[in-house]
Short mmCIF file of C-alpha atoms in Angstrom, two decimals:
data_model
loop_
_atom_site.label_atom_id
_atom_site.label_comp_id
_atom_site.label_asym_id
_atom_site.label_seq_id
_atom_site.Cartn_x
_atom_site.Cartn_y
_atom_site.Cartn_z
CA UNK A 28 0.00 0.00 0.00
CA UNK A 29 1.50 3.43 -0.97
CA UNK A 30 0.85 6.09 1.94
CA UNK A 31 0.02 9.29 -0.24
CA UNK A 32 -3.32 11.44 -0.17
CA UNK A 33 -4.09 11.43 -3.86
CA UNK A 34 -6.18 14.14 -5.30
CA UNK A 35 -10.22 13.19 -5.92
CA UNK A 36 -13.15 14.94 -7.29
CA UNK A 37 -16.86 13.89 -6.10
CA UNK A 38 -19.75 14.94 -8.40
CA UNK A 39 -21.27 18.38 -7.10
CA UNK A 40 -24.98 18.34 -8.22
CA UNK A 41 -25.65 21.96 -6.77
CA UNK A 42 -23.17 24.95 -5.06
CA UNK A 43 -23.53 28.04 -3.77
CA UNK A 44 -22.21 30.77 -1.44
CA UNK A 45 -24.18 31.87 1.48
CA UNK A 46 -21.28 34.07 2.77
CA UNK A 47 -18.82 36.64 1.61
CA UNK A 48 -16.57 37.60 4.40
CA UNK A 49 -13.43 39.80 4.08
CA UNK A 50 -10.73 36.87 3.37
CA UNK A 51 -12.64 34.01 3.58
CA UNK A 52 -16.21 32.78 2.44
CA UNK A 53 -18.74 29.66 3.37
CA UNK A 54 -19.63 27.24 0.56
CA UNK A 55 -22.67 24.70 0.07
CA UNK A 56 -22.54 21.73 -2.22
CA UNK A 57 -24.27 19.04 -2.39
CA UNK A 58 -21.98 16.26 -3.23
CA UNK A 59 -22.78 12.85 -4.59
CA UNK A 60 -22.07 10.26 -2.29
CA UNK A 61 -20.89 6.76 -3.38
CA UNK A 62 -23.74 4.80 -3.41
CA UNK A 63 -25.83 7.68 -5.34
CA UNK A 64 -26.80 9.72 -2.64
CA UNK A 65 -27.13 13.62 -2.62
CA UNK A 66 -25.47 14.81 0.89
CA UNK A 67 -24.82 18.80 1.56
CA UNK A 68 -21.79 19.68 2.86
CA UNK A 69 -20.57 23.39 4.36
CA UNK A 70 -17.46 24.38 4.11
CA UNK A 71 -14.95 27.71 4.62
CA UNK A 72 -13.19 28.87 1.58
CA UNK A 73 -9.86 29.57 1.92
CA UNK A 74 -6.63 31.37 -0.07
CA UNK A 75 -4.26 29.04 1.77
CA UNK A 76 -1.14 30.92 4.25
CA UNK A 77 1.87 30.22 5.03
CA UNK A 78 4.19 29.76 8.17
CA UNK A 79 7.49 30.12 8.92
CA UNK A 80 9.62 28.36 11.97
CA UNK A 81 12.64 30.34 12.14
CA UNK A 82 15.16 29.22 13.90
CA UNK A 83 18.71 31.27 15.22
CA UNK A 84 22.04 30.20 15.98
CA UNK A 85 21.34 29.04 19.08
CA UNK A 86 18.67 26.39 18.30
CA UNK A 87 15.48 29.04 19.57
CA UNK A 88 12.52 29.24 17.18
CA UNK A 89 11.33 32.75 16.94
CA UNK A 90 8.06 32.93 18.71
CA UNK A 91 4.84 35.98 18.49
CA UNK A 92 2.05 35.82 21.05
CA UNK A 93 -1.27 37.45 20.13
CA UNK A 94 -4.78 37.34 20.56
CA UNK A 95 -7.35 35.35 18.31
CA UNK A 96 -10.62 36.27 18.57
CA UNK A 97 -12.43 33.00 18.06
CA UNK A 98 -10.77 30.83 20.45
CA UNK A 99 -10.80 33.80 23.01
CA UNK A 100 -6.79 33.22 23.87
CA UNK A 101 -3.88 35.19 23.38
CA UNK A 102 -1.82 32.03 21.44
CA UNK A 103 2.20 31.65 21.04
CA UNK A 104 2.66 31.18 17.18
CA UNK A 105 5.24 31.46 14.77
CA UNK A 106 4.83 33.81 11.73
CA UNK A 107 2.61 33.19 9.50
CA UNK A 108 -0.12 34.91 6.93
CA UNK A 109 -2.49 34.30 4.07
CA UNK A 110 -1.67 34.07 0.76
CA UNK A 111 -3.25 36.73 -0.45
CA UNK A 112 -2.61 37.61 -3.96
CA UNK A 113 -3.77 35.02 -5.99
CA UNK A 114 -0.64 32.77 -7.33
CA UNK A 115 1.68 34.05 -5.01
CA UNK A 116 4.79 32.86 -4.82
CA UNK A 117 4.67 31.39 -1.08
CA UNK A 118 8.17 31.62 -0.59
CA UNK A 119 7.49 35.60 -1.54
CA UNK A 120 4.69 35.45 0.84
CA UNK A 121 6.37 33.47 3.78
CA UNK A 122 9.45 36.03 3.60
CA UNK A 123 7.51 39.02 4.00
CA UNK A 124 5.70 37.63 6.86
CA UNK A 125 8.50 36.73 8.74
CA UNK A 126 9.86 40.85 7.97
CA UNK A 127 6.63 42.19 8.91
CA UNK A 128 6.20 40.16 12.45
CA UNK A 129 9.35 40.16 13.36
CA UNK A 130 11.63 42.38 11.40
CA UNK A 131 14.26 39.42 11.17
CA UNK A 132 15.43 38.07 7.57
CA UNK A 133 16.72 34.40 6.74
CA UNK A 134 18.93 33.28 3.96
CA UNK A 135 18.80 29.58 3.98
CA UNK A 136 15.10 28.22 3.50
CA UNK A 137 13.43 24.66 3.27
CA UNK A 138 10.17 23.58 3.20
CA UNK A 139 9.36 21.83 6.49
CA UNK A 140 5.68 20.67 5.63
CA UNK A 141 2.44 20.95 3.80
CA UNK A 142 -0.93 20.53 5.44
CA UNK A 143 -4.48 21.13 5.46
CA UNK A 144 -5.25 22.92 8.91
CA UNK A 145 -9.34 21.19 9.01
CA UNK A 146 -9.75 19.39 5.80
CA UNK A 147 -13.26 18.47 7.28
CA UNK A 148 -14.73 21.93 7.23
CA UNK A 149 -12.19 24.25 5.78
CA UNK A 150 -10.11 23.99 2.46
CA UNK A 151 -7.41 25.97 4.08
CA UNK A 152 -3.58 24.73 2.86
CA UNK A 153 -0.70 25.70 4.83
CA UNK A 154 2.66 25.90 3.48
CA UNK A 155 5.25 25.63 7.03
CA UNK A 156 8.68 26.69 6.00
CA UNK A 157 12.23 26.16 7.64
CA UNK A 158 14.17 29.67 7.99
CA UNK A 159 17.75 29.46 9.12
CA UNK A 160 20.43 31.91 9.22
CA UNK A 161 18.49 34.39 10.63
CA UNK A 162 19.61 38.04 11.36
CA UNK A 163 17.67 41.72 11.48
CA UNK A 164 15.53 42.77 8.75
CA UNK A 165 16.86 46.12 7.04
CA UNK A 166 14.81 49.27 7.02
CA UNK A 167 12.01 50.27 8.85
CA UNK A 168 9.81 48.11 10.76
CA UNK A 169 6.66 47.44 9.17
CA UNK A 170 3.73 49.52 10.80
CA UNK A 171 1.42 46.83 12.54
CA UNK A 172 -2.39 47.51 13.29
CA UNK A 173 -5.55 46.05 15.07
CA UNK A 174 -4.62 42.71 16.54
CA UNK A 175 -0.91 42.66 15.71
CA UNK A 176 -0.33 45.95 17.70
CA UNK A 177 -0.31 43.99 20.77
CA UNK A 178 2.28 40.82 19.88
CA UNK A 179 4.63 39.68 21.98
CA UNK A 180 7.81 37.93 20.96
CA UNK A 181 10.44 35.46 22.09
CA UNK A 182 12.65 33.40 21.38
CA UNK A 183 12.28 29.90 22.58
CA UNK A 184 14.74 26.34 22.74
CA UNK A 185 13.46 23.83 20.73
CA UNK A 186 13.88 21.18 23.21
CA UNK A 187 11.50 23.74 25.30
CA UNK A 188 9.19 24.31 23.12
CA UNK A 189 8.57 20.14 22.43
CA UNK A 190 7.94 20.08 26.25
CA UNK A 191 5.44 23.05 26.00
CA UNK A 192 3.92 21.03 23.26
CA UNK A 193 3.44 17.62 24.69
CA UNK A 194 2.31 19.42 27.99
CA UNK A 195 -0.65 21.18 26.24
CA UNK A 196 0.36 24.59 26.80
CA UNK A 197 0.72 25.89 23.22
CA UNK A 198 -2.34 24.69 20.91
CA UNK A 199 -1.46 26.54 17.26
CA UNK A 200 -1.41 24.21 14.71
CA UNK A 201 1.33 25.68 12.43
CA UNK A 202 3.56 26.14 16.11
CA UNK A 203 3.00 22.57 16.76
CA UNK A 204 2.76 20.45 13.45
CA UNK A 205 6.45 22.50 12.58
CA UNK A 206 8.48 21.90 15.90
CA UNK A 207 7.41 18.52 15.79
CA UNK A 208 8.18 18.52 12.13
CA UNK A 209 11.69 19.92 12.52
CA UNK A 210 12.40 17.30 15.13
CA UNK A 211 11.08 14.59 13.17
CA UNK A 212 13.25 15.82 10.16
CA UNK A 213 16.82 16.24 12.29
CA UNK A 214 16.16 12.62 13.53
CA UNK A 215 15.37 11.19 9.94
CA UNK A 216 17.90 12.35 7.22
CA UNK A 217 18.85 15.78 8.58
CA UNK A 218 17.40 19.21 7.46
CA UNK A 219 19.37 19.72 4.71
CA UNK A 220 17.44 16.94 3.00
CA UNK A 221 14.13 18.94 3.28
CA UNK A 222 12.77 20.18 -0.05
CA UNK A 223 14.00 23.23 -1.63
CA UNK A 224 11.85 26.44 -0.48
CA UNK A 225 10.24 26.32 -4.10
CA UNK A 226 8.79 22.66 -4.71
CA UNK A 227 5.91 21.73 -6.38
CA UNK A 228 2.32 22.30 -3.88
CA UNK A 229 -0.03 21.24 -5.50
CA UNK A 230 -2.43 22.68 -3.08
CA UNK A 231 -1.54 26.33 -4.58
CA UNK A 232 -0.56 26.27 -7.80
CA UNK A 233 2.60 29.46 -7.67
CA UNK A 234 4.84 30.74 -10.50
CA UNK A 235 8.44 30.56 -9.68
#
């Protein structure tokens, strides 16, 4: 048996959109099942994001703390941000999100991991990327606003931060699927065997 998710298509007999938010928007199909029945499903529509687990000289992945509305918690992250123009290169993307949280540059990057953040209800894909060789960002800081006026930052060990993990006191996804990814990766064939910070996602479709 080859473990791979391979891509599928189920017949849609019906769609439409019931909301229009600002980024996002909530979809209705009704989707033929296979033994020929009509079920409706709901689902958020999403442009995809990426993340980015940077990580310094001194084996510390750069950390932001901030508030997120819906779960009503102020959350320890890593950098991250939608994909916003459509096509984006998420490399492009994934640098300037790592600039504009934390004003800190990398020049070596990898792709740590690709996943769907709730693949039940939401078609969200996240691209979580590997920064190394990190030092400050040139120029001015970028000007942040509304929620990311109040971030905190840090910079935490990763043999910390596994701890924090396994203990249940840091819950965000892209935090915890790439420390546990990085791990994973230095006790398999090393990070250098990661794949280049431009591979194929089929997810999101980018020009180089």
């Amino acid at each position: 048996m080859t473990i791979k998710d391979t891509p599928e298509e189920w017949e849609v007999r019906a769609t439409e959109t019931p909301f229009v938010g600002n980024k996002t928007s909530v979809r209705t199909d009704d989707v033929v099942m296979p033994d020929g029945s009509v079920v409706r499903r709901d689902y958020q529509v999403h442009p995809g994001s990426v993340a980015v687990l940077a990580l310094d000289d001194e084996d510390r992945v750069l950390l932001i703390k901030q508030y997120r509305h819906p779960v009503r918690h102020k959350l320890w992250e890593i950098p991250a941000g939608l994909l916003d123009v459509p096509g984006e290169n998420p490399l492009h993307a994934a640098q300037r999100e790592l600039y504009e949280e934390a004003h800190v540059k990398a020049e070596d990057w990898r792709v740590l991991t690709d996943v769907y953040t709730s693949p039940g209800g939401c078609d969200e894909a996240v691209r979580i990327f590997l920064a190394r060789q990190l030092s400050e960002a040139e120029g001015e800081r970028f000007v942040v606003e509304d929620e990311e006026a109040d971030m905190e930052h840090a910079r935490v060990p990763v043999d910390d931060l596994v701890r924090h993990v396994l203990a249940g006191d840091v819950h965000n996804n892209c935090l915890v699927v790439g420390v546990l990814s990085l791990v994973a990766a230095r006790t398999g064939d090393g990070l250098d065997a990661l794949r280049p910070a431009e591979a194929p996602w089929p997810a999101r479709p980018f020009a180089s």
